[in-house]
CSV table of C-alpha atoms and ligand atoms in Angstrom, one decimal:
chain,number,residue,atom,x,y,z
A,280,UNK,CA,102.4,121.9,91.0
A,281,UNK,CA,105.2,119.9,89.5
A,282,UNK,CA,107.4,117.4,91.3
A,283,UNK,CA,110.4,119.7,91.6
A,284,UNK,CA,108.3,122.6,92.9
A,285,UNK,CA,106.6,120.5,95.6
A,286,UNK,CA,110.0,119.5,97.1
A,287,UNK,CA,110.6,123.2,98.0
A,288,UNK,CA,108.4,122.6,101.1
A,289,UNK,CA,111.5,121.2,102.9
A,290,UNK,CA,114.5,121.2,100.5
A,291,UNK,CA,116.7,124.0,99.2
A,292,UNK,CA,117.2,124.5,95.4
A,293,UNK,CA,120.7,122.8,95.7
A,294,UNK,CA,119.3,119.8,97.6
A,295,UNK,CA,116.5,119.4,95.1
A,296,UNK,CA,118.9,119.5,92.2
A,297,UNK,CA,121.1,116.9,93.9
A,298,UNK,CA,118.1,114.7,94.6
A,299,UNK,CA,116.7,114.9,91.1
A,300,UNK,CA,120.1,114.3,89.5
A,301,UNK,CA,120.4,111.1,91.7
A,302,UNK,CA,117.2,109.8,90.2
A,303,UNK,CA,118.7,109.7,86.7
A,304,UNK,CA,121.5,107.4,87.9
A,305,UNK,CA,121.5,103.6,87.8
A,306,UNK,CA,119.6,102.0,90.7
A,307,UNK,CA,121.5,99.9,93.3
A,308,UNK,CA,121.0,96.2,93.9
A,309,UNK,CA,121.2,94.5,97.3
A,310,UNK,CA,120.1,91.4,99.2
A,311,UNK,CA,119.9,90.0,102.7
A,312,UNK,CA,121.2,86.5,103.2
A,313,UNK,CA,119.2,83.9,105.2
A,314,UNK,CA,121.4,83.3,108.2
A,315,UNK,CA,119.5,80.0,108.9
A,316,UNK,CA,121.2,78.7,105.7
A,317,UNK,CA,124.4,80.5,105.1
A,318,UNK,CA,126.7,82.9,107.0
A,319,UNK,CA,128.3,86.2,105.7
A,320,UNK,CA,131.7,84.7,105.2
A,321,UNK,CA,130.6,81.7,103.2
A,322,UNK,CA,128.3,83.8,101.1
A,323,UNK,CA,131.2,86.3,100.3
A,324,UNK,CA,133.5,83.4,99.4
A,325,UNK,CA,130.9,81.9,97.1
A,326,UNK,CA,130.2,85.3,95.4
A,327,UNK,CA,133.4,87.3,95.8
A,328,UNK,CA,132.2,90.4,93.9
A,329,UNK,CA,129.4,91.2,96.5
A,330,UNK,CA,130.1,94.1,98.8
A,331,UNK,CA,129.2,94.0,102.5
A,332,UNK,CA,126.8,96.8,103.7
A,333,UNK,CA,128.8,99.0,106.1
A,334,UNK,CA,126.5,98.4,109.1
A,335,UNK,CA,123.5,96.2,108.3
A,336,UNK,CA,124.0,92.6,109.3
A,337,UNK,CA,123.7,90.0,106.5
A,338,UNK,CA,123.2,92.6,103.8
A,339,UNK,CA,125.3,92.8,100.5
A,340,UNK,CA,125.3,95.0,97.5
A,341,UNK,CA,126.0,93.6,94.1
A,342,UNK,CA,126.1,94.6,90.4
A,343,UNK,CA,123.6,93.1,88.1
A,344,UNK,CA,126.3,92.5,85.5
A,345,UNK,CA,128.2,90.2,88.0
A,346,UNK,CA,125.3,88.2,89.4
A,347,UNK,CA,121.7,87.7,88.3
A,348,UNK,CA,120.6,86.6,91.7
A,349,UNK,CA,116.8,87.0,90.9
A,350,UNK,CA,117.1,84.2,88.4
A,351,UNK,CA,119.1,81.8,90.6
A,352,UNK,CA,117.7,78.7,92.0
A,353,UNK,CA,119.3,79.8,95.3
A,354,UNK,CA,116.7,82.6,95.4
A,355,UNK,CA,113.9,80.2,94.9
A,356,UNK,CA,115.3,78.0,97.7
A,357,UNK,CA,115.6,80.8,100.2
A,358,UNK,CA,119.4,81.4,100.5
A,359,UNK,CA,118.7,85.1,100.3
A,360,UNK,CA,116.0,87.7,99.7
A,361,UNK,CA,116.5,90.5,97.2
A,362,UNK,CA,115.5,93.8,98.8
A,363,UNK,CA,116.6,97.5,98.7
A,364,UNK,CA,119.2,98.4,101.2
A,365,UNK,CA,117.2,101.5,102.3
A,366,UNK,CA,114.1,99.6,103.1
A,367,UNK,CA,116.2,97.3,105.4
A,368,UNK,CA,116.7,100.2,107.7
A,369,UNK,CA,113.1,99.7,108.9
A,370,UNK,CA,114.0,96.5,110.7
A,371,UNK,CA,117.3,98.1,111.9
A,372,UNK,CA,115.4,100.9,113.6
A,373,UNK,CA,112.5,98.7,114.9
A,374,UNK,CA,114.8,96.6,117.1
A,375,UNK,CA,112.0,94.4,118.5
A,376,UNK,CA,112.6,92.7,121.9
A,377,UNK,CA,112.3,88.9,122.2
A,378,UNK,CA,108.9,87.4,122.6
A,379,UNK,CA,107.1,90.4,121.1
A,380,UNK,CA,104.2,90.4,118.7
A,381,UNK,CA,104.6,92.5,115.6
A,382,UNK,CA,101.9,93.6,113.2
A,383,UNK,CA,103.1,94.5,109.7
A,384,UNK,CA,100.0,96.3,108.4
A,385,UNK,CA,100.9,96.7,104.7
A,386,UNK,CA,103.4,93.9,104.3
A,387,UNK,CA,103.5,92.6,100.7
A,388,UNK,CA,105.7,91.6,99.0
A,389,UNK,CA,107.5,91.2,102.3
A,390,UNK,CA,110.8,93.2,102.6
A,391,UNK,CA,110.2,94.5,106.1
A,392,UNK,CA,108.7,91.4,107.5
A,393,UNK,CA,111.3,89.1,106.0
A,394,UNK,CA,114.3,91.2,107.0
A,395,UNK,CA,113.0,91.6,110.6
A,396,UNK,CA,112.3,87.9,110.9
A,397,UNK,CA,115.8,87.0,109.6
A,398,UNK,CA,117.5,89.3,112.0
A,399,UNK,CA,115.5,88.9,115.2
A,400,UNK,CA,114.7,85.5,116.7
A,401,UNK,CA,111.7,84.7,118.9
A,402,UNK,CA,109.4,87.3,117.6
A,403,UNK,CA,106.0,86.6,116.1
A,404,UNK,CA,104.4,88.4,113.1
A,405,UNK,CA,101.0,89.0,111.7
A,406,UNK,CA,101.8,90.3,108.2
A,407,UNK,CA,98.9,91.7,106.4
A,408,UNK,CA,98.0,93.2,103.0
A,409,UNK,CA,94.8,94.5,101.6
A,410,UNK,CA,95.5,92.9,98.2
A,411,UNK,CA,94.8,89.2,98.0
A,412,UNK,CA,97.2,88.7,95.1
A,413,UNK,CA,100.0,90.6,96.9
A,414,UNK,CA,99.4,88.7,100.2
A,415,UNK,CA,99.8,85.4,98.2
A,416,UNK,CA,103.2,86.7,96.9
A,417,UNK,CA,104.2,87.6,100.5
A,418,UNK,CA,103.2,84.1,101.5
A,419,UNK,CA,105.2,82.5,98.8
A,420,UNK,CA,108.3,84.6,99.6
A,421,UNK,CA,108.1,83.5,103.3
A,422,UNK,CA,107.7,79.9,102.1
A,423,UNK,CA,110.9,80.0,100.1
A,424,UNK,CA,112.9,81.2,103.1
A,425,UNK,CA,111.4,78.6,105.4
A,426,UNK,CA,110.4,81.1,108.0
A,427,UNK,CA,108.1,79.7,110.7
A,428,UNK,CA,107.1,82.7,112.8
A,429,UNK,CA,104.8,84.6,110.4
A,430,UNK,CA,101.0,84.4,109.9
A,431,UNK,CA,99.9,86.1,106.7
A,432,UNK,CA,96.5,87.8,106.6
A,433,UNK,CA,94.6,89.7,104.0
A,434,UNK,CA,92.3,92.6,105.0
A,435,UNK,CA,92.1,96.3,105.8
A,436,UNK,CA,92.6,97.2,109.4
A,437,UNK,CA,90.8,100.5,108.8
A,438,UNK,CA,87.7,98.5,108.5
A,439,UNK,CA,87.8,96.8,111.9
A,440,UNK,CA,86.3,98.1,115.1
A,441,UNK,CA,88.2,98.6,118.3
A,442,UNK,CA,88.1,95.0,119.6
A,443,UNK,CA,91.8,94.4,119.2
A,444,UNK,CA,93.1,97.8,120.3
A,445,UNK,CA,96.1,97.7,122.6
A,446,UNK,CA,97.3,94.3,121.3
A,447,UNK,CA,100.6,94.7,119.5
A,448,UNK,CA,104.1,95.3,120.9
A,449,UNK,CA,105.4,96.7,117.6
A,450,UNK,CA,103.7,97.8,114.3
A,451,UNK,CA,105.4,98.3,111.0
A,452,UNK,CA,103.4,100.7,108.8
A,453,UNK,CA,105.1,100.9,105.5
A,454,UNK,CA,102.3,102.9,104.0
A,455,UNK,CA,100.9,102.9,100.5
A,456,UNK,CA,102.3,106.1,98.9
A,457,UNK,CA,102.8,108.0,95.6
A,458,UNK,CA,106.2,106.2,95.2
A,459,UNK,CA,108.5,109.0,94.2
A,460,UNK,CA,111.4,107.2,95.8
A,461,UNK,CA,110.8,104.4,93.4
A,462,UNK,CA,111.3,106.4,90.2
A,463,UNK,CA,114.6,104.7,89.5
A,464,UNK,CA,113.1,101.3,89.9
A,465,UNK,CA,109.7,101.8,88.2
A,466,UNK,CA,109.5,104.4,85.5
A,467,UNK,CA,105.7,104.2,85.5
A,468,UNK,CA,105.6,105.7,89.0
A,469,UNK,CA,107.2,108.9,87.6
A,470,UNK,CA,104.6,109.3,84.8
A,471,UNK,CA,101.8,108.7,87.2
A,472,UNK,CA,103.0,111.3,89.8
A,473,UNK,CA,100.8,114.2,90.7
A,474,UNK,CA,100.2,116.4,93.7
A,475,UNK,CA,96.6,115.2,93.8
A,476,UNK,CA,97.8,111.6,94.1
A,477,UNK,CA,100.1,112.7,97.0
A,478,UNK,CA,97.3,114.4,98.9
A,479,UNK,CA,94.9,111.4,98.3
A,480,UNK,CA,97.6,109.1,99.8
A,481,UNK,CA,98.2,111.5,102.7
A,482,UNK,CA,94.6,111.0,103.9
A,483,UNK,CA,94.9,107.2,103.8
A,484,UNK,CA,98.3,107.4,105.6
A,485,UNK,CA,96.9,109.6,108.4
A,486,UNK,CA,94.0,107.1,108.9
A,487,UNK,CA,96.4,104.1,108.9
A,488,UNK,CA,98.7,105.8,111.4
A,489,UNK,CA,95.9,106.7,113.7
A,490,UNK,CA,94.7,103.1,113.5
A,491,UNK,CA,98.2,101.7,114.1
A,492,UNK,CA,98.4,103.8,117.4
A,493,UNK,CA,95.0,102.4,118.5
A,494,UNK,CA,96.2,98.8,117.9
A,495,UNK,CA,99.5,99.3,119.7
A,496,UNK,CA,100.0,98.3,123.4
A,497,UNK,CA,100.9,101.2,125.7
A,498,UNK,CA,104.7,101.8,125.5
A,499,UNK,CA,104.8,99.9,122.1
A,500,UNK,CA,106.5,101.2,119.0
A,501,UNK,CA,105.5,102.0,115.5
A,502,UNK,CA,107.8,102.5,112.5
A,503,UNK,CA,106.1,104.6,109.9
A,504,UNK,CA,107.8,104.5,106.5
A,505,UNK,CA,107.1,105.5,102.9
A,506,UNK,CA,109.0,105.4,99.7
A,507,UNK,CA,108.0,108.9,98.9
A,508,UNK,CA,110.1,112.1,98.9
A,509,UNK,CA,106.9,114.2,99.6
A,510,UNK,CA,106.8,116.2,102.8
A,511,UNK,CA,103.0,115.8,102.6
A,512,UNK,CA,103.3,112.0,102.9
A,513,UNK,CA,106.2,112.0,105.4
A,514,UNK,CA,106.7,114.7,108.0
A,515,UNK,CA,103.2,116.2,107.5
A,516,UNK,CA,101.5,112.8,108.3
A,517,UNK,CA,103.4,112.5,111.6
A,518,UNK,CA,102.9,116.1,112.5
A,519,UNK,CA,99.1,115.9,111.8
A,520,UNK,CA,98.6,112.7,113.8
A,521,UNK,CA,100.7,114.0,116.8
A,522,UNK,CA,98.8,117.3,116.8
A,523,UNK,CA,95.5,115.5,117.0
A,524,UNK,CA,96.2,113.0,119.8
A,525,UNK,CA,98.1,113.0,123.0
A,526,UNK,CA,98.7,109.3,123.5
A,527,UNK,CA,101.8,109.0,121.2
A,528,UNK,CA,105.1,110.7,120.8
A,529,UNK,CA,108.0,110.8,118.3
A,530,UNK,CA,111.2,108.9,119.1
A,531,UNK,CA,114.5,110.3,117.7
A,532,UNK,CA,116.2,107.7,115.4
A,533,UNK,CA,119.9,107.1,116.1
A,534,UNK,CA,122.3,108.7,113.6
A,535,UNK,CA,123.3,106.7,110.5
A,536,UNK,CA,125.8,107.6,107.8
A,537,UNK,CA,124.0,109.0,104.8
A,538,UNK,CA,120.9,110.2,106.5
A,539,UNK,CA,119.0,113.5,105.8
A,540,UNK,CA,116.9,115.2,108.5
A,541,UNK,CA,114.5,118.0,107.9
A,542,UNK,CA,114.4,120.8,110.4
A,543,UNK,CA,110.6,120.4,110.7
A,544,UNK,CA,110.9,116.9,112.2
A,545,UNK,CA,114.5,116.1,112.9
A,546,UNK,CA,113.7,113.0,114.9
A,547,UNK,CA,112.9,111.2,111.6
A,548,UNK,CA,115.1,110.5,108.6
A,549,UNK,CA,115.0,110.7,104.8
A,550,UNK,CA,117.1,108.4,102.8
A,551,UNK,CA,118.2,110.0,99.5
A,552,UNK,CA,120.1,108.1,96.8
A,553,UNK,CA,122.8,110.8,96.5
A,554,UNK,CA,123.6,110.4,100.2
A,555,UNK,CA,123.1,106.7,100.9
A,556,UNK,CA,123.6,103.7,98.6
A,557,UNK,CA,120.0,102.7,98.0
A,558,UNK,CA,116.6,103.9,96.9
A,559,UNK,CA,114.6,106.6,98.8
A,560,UNK,CA,112.8,106.0,102.0
A,561,UNK,CA,111.3,108.1,104.9
A,562,UNK,CA,111.4,106.5,108.3
A,563,UNK,CA,109.9,107.8,111.6
A,564,UNK,CA,109.5,106.0,114.9
A,565,UNK,CA,106.6,106.7,117.4
A,566,UNK,CA,105.9,105.3,120.8
A,567,UNK,CA,102.5,105.0,122.4
A,568,UNK,CA,102.5,106.6,125.9
A,569,UNK,CA,102.1,104.6,129.0
A,570,UNK,CA,98.4,104.5,130.0
A,571,UNK,CA,96.0,102.4,132.1
A,572,UNK,CA,94.0,100.9,129.3
A,573,UNK,CA,93.7,97.1,129.3
A,574,UNK,CA,96.3,95.3,127.2
A,575,UNK,CA,94.4,92.7,125.0
A,576,UNK,CA,95.8,89.3,124.4
A,577,UNK,CA,94.9,88.0,121.0
A,578,UNK,CA,97.2,85.0,121.4
A,579,UNK,CA,96.1,81.5,121.9
A,580,UNK,CA,99.0,79.1,122.7
A,581,UNK,CA,97.4,75.8,121.9
A,582,UNK,CA,94.9,74.8,119.2
A,583,UNK,CA,94.9,71.5,117.3
A,584,UNK,CA,92.2,71.4,114.6
A,585,UNK,CA,93.7,68.5,112.6
A,586,UNK,CA,94.9,65.1,113.8
A,587,UNK,CA,96.0,62.1,111.9
A,588,UNK,CA,98.4,59.2,112.3
A,589,UNK,CA,100.1,60.1,109.0
A,590,UNK,CA,100.7,63.6,110.2
A,591,UNK,CA,102.1,62.3,113.5
A,592,UNK,CA,104.5,60.0,111.5
A,593,UNK,CA,105.7,63.0,109.4
A,594,UNK,CA,106.2,65.2,112.5
A,595,UNK,CA,108.0,62.4,114.4
A,596,UNK,CA,110.2,61.6,111.4
A,597,UNK,CA,111.5,65.2,111.2
A,598,UNK,CA,111.4,65.7,115.0
A,599,UNK,CA,108.9,68.6,114.6
A,600,UNK,CA,107.0,70.2,117.5
A,601,UNK,CA,104.3,72.8,117.1
A,602,UNK,CA,101.8,74.0,119.8
A,603,UNK,CA,99.1,74.6,117.1
A,604,UNK,CA,98.1,72.6,114.0
A,605,UNK,CA,95.6,74.1,111.7
A,606,UNK,CA,93.8,72.8,108.6
A,607,UNK,CA,93.1,75.6,106.2
A,608,UNK,CA,91.5,74.4,102.9
A,609,UNK,CA,93.3,71.0,103.2
A,610,UNK,CA,96.7,72.7,103.8
A,611,UNK,CA,98.1,71.7,107.2
A,612,UNK,CA,100.1,74.4,109.1
A,613,UNK,CA,102.2,74.1,112.2
A,614,UNK,CA,102.7,77.2,114.3
A,615,UNK,CA,103.3,78.1,117.9
A,616,UNK,CA,100.6,80.8,118.4
A,617,UNK,CA,97.1,81.2,117.1
A,618,UNK,CA,95.7,84.7,116.9
A,619,UNK,CA,92.1,85.8,117.3
A,620,UNK,CA,91.5,88.6,114.7
A,621,UNK,CA,88.3,90.3,113.5
A,622,UNK,CA,86.4,88.3,110.9
A,623,UNK,CA,87.2,90.6,108.0
A,624,UNK,CA,90.9,89.9,108.4
A,625,UNK,CA,91.4,86.6,106.7
A,626,UNK,CA,94.3,84.2,107.4
A,627,UNK,CA,96.2,83.1,104.3
A,628,UNK,CA,98.9,81.1,106.1
A,629,UNK,CA,99.9,80.4,109.7
A,630,UNK,CA,103.6,79.5,110.4
A,631,UNK,CA,104.9,76.5,108.4
A,632,UNK,CA,102.9,74.9,105.7
A,633,UNK,CA,103.7,71.2,106.6
A,634,UNK,CA,101.7,69.3,104.0
A,635,UNK,CA,98.7,69.1,101.8
A,636,UNK,CA,95.9,66.6,102.3
A,637,UNK,CA,95.1,64.7,99.1
A,638,UNK,CA,92.3,62.1,98.9
A,639,UNK,CA,91.3,62.3,102.6
A,640,UNK,CA,94.4,60.8,104.4
A,641,UNK,CA,97.3,61.0,101.9
A,642,UNK,CA,99.6,63.8,103.0
A,643,UNK,CA,102.0,65.4,100.6
A,644,UNK,CA,104.8,67.3,102.3
A,645,UNK,CA,105.1,71.0,101.2
A,646,UNK,CA,107.9,72.9,99.6
A,647,UNK,CA,107.8,75.2,102.6
A,648,UNK,CA,108.6,72.3,104.9
A,649,UNK,CA,111.7,71.4,102.9
A,650,UNK,CA,113.0,74.9,103.4
A,651,UNK,CA,112.2,74.9,107.1
A,652,UNK,CA,114.1,71.6,107.8
A,653,UNK,CA,117.9,71.4,108.1
A,654,UNK,CA,119.7,69.1,105.6
A,655,UNK,CA,120.5,66.4,108.1
A,656,UNK,CA,118.0,63.8,106.7
A,657,UNK,CA,118.1,64.9,103.0
A,658,UNK,CA,119.3,62.9,100.0
A,659,UNK,CA,122.3,64.7,98.7
A,660,UNK,CA,122.2,65.3,94.9
A,661,UNK,CA,125.2,65.6,92.6
A,662,UNK,CA,125.5,68.5,90.1
A,663,UNK,CA,123.9,66.5,87.2
A,664,UNK,CA,121.0,65.4,89.4
A,665,UNK,CA,120.4,69.0,90.6
A,666,UNK,CA,120.0,70.1,87.0
A,667,UNK,CA,117.5,67.3,86.4
A,668,UNK,CA,115.7,68.1,89.7
A,669,UNK,CA,115.4,71.8,89.1
A,670,UNK,CA,114.2,71.0,85.5
A,671,UNK,CA,111.4,68.9,87.0
A,672,UNK,CA,112.7,65.5,85.8
A,673,UNK,CA,112.8,62.2,87.8
A,674,UNK,CA,116.1,60.9,89.1
A,675,UNK,CA,117.1,57.2,89.4
A,676,UNK,CA,118.6,56.1,92.7
A,677,UNK,CA,118.7,52.6,94.1
A,678,UNK,CA,118.8,51.5,97.8
A,679,UNK,CA,116.3,54.1,99.1
A,680,UNK,CA,113.2,53.3,101.0
A,681,UNK,CA,109.9,54.1,99.3
A,682,UNK,CA,108.3,57.4,100.6
A,683,UNK,CA,108.8,61.1,100.7
A,684,UNK,CA,112.3,62.6,101.1
A,685,UNK,CA,114.0,66.0,101.0
A,686,UNK,CA,116.8,66.5,98.4
A,687,UNK,CA,119.6,68.9,98.9
A,688,UNK,CA,122.7,70.3,97.2
A,689,UNK,CA,125.6,72.2,98.8
A,690,UNK,CA,123.8,72.0,102.1
A,691,UNK,CA,120.6,73.7,100.9
A,692,UNK,CA,117.3,71.8,100.7
A,693,UNK,CA,115.7,72.1,97.3
A,694,UNK,CA,112.4,70.4,97.8
A,695,UNK,CA,110.7,67.0,98.2
A,696,UNK,CA,110.8,63.8,96.0
A,697,UNK,CA,108.7,60.7,96.3
A,698,UNK,CA,110.9,57.5,96.1
A,699,UNK,CA,109.1,54.7,94.3
A,700,UNK,CA,111.2,51.6,93.7
A,701,UNK,CA,114.4,53.4,92.8
A,702,UNK,CA,112.8,56.4,91.0
A,703,UNK,CA,112.7,59.8,92.7
A,704,UNK,CA,109.5,61.5,91.5
A,705,UNK,CA,109.9,65.2,91.4
A,706,UNK,CA,107.8,67.5,93.6
A,707,UNK,CA,109.7,70.8,92.8
A,708,UNK,CA,106.9,73.4,92.2
A,709,UNK,CA,106.0,73.7,88.5
A,710,UNK,CA,106.3,77.5,88.5
A,711,UNK,CA,109.9,77.4,89.6
A,712,UNK,CA,111.3,74.8,87.3
A,713,UNK,CA,114.3,75.9,85.2
B,204,SAM,C1,104.8,100.2,100.1
B,204,SAM,S1,103.9,98.7,99.8
B,204,SAM,C2,104.4,97.7,101.1
B,204,SAM,C3,105.8,97.1,100.8
B,204,SAM,C4,106.2,96.1,101.9
B,204,SAM,N1,106.1,96.6,103.2
B,204,SAM,C5,107.6,95.5,101.7
B,204,SAM,O1,108.5,95.9,102.4
B,204,SAM,O2,107.7,94.7,100.8
B,204,SAM,C6,102.3,99.2,100.4
B,204,SAM,C7,101.3,98.0,100.5
B,204,SAM,O3,100.2,98.5,101.2
B,204,SAM,C8,99.0,97.7,100.7
B,204,SAM,N2,97.9,98.5,101.2
B,204,SAM,C9,97.3,99.6,100.7
B,204,SAM,N3,96.3,100.0,101.5
B,204,SAM,C10,96.2,99.1,102.5
B,204,SAM,C11,95.4,99.0,103.7
B,204,SAM,N4,94.4,99.8,103.9
B,204,SAM,N5,95.6,97.9,104.5
B,204,SAM,C12,96.6,97.0,104.2
B,204,SAM,N6,97.4,97.1,103.2
B,204,SAM,C13,97.2,98.2,102.3
B,204,SAM,C14,99.3,97.7,99.2
B,204,SAM,O4,98.6,96.6,98.7
B,204,SAM,C15,100.8,97.5,99.2
B,204,SAM,O5,101.1,96.1,99.1
C-alpha cells in the first residue's frame, strides 16, 4: 500500500490531495522565546520581521531569509529555542497545574519538555529518552536555556516493572513514529516510509501508551502525540488501548483554529500544514480514572551527597539555594527534588549543573550556571569584547578581583571567565565558539 492509499482510512480524496500538496511547499520556521531572559515586546523590537503566533504565548514565526536564528549566539545562550509551532501545542493542551510532576517519556531533543518548562512555573520534570546520544542533546539544550526543574534520564520505561506505577501527575508521550508529518523537514523520512514501518511503530506506541497509563496517578493526564499522518499510529493506537482497559478515558481537546478532527475520534486533533502554519502533528489527551490504588511518591525532598567549603562559597556568592546537591561523575548538580527511579533508568543530569570538580577540590563553574543566573553580578562586555569572547579569546580588563565571573552582553549571560591579574581567561564551551 502506498502513502496516498493508506490515508483513505480517514481522509477523503480531496483532503488527501490538499494534504499531499501541502507537503511540497516550503516548511515553516518558528521559535519560543525564553521569558526568563526576554519578553515578547523586546524580542519583537529586536527582530521586527518576526510574526507573533496568534494564540501561543512567547511563540514567533520567522523567515529563514530574514534571520538565521539557529546560527546565532543568542540561540547558544538560551534566549530562545527553535521548535515547530505545531509541536508547541502539546504543552498548550497539557496545561499542568503548579507543583505537579511530569514525565516526558520520549523527550529528546526536548521541544515538548522545554516549551512546557518555559510556559509553566513550579512544575518538575523527568525527561527521558532511550537513546543516550539524544538524551545528551536534550541535556545540552536544557543547559543553554538555564532551566532548573528538569532531570534528564536515559532508559526504556517498557523495561521496568510496576514499582513506580501511579506516580506521575502528567505524562507526555511523544511517541516514536514513521514521521510522515516530517516529510517537509526531512526528505529521508519520505524515502523510508512504508506501511510495514507504520505497523511496526504502532505496536511500540500501544505498548508505550499502556505503560504511560500504568505510571500515571489516578486522575492524572497523558498527552499522546505523533508526527505521523497515519490513522494506524494515531486514532487506532488510542482506540486499541481504550478498548482493552477500563481505567482511562479520552478527554476532548478544546477547539483551536486550523485543527482537523476525524469522525472516528473527534476528541483528538490532527494538525495539517494546509490548515495550520506548522508541520503535521496528532494530539490526543487521556485521563486515568479515579481509583483506590495507592499513589506512589518517588520524590525525596532533601539529599546532599556532596559538601565542600568551595561549593558553599560559590552558592553564597550567587545567593543560590537548593534542597539537593548531587555529585554525578564529578559534576555537581543543584536541584530541589530527588527521584527514586528503577535502576535501569539512568540519570544524566539533575536540575542545574553548578560546577565541575577538577583535581579534588577545585571547582569550575558550569556554562549551565551562567545561564541560570541573572546578569546582576556579571561583567558587562562591549561589542568588541563579545566577539573576542564568543571566538574563545582572552580579554584584558584591569581592576577586577582574581577568580571566576560571569560575562554578559545586552543583559544576557554568555558564560564564565577566570580573572587572573587583569586577564579574563575564556571558559566559553569549545564546541560553541564562533
Ligand atoms: C518523536 S521523538 C521525540 C521528540 C521530542 N518529544 C521533542 O519534542 O523534541 C521520539 C523519541 O523517542 C525515543 N524513543 C524511542 N523508543 C523509546 C522508548 N521505548 N523509550 C524512550 N524513548 C524512546 C527516540 O529516541 C526519539 O528521541
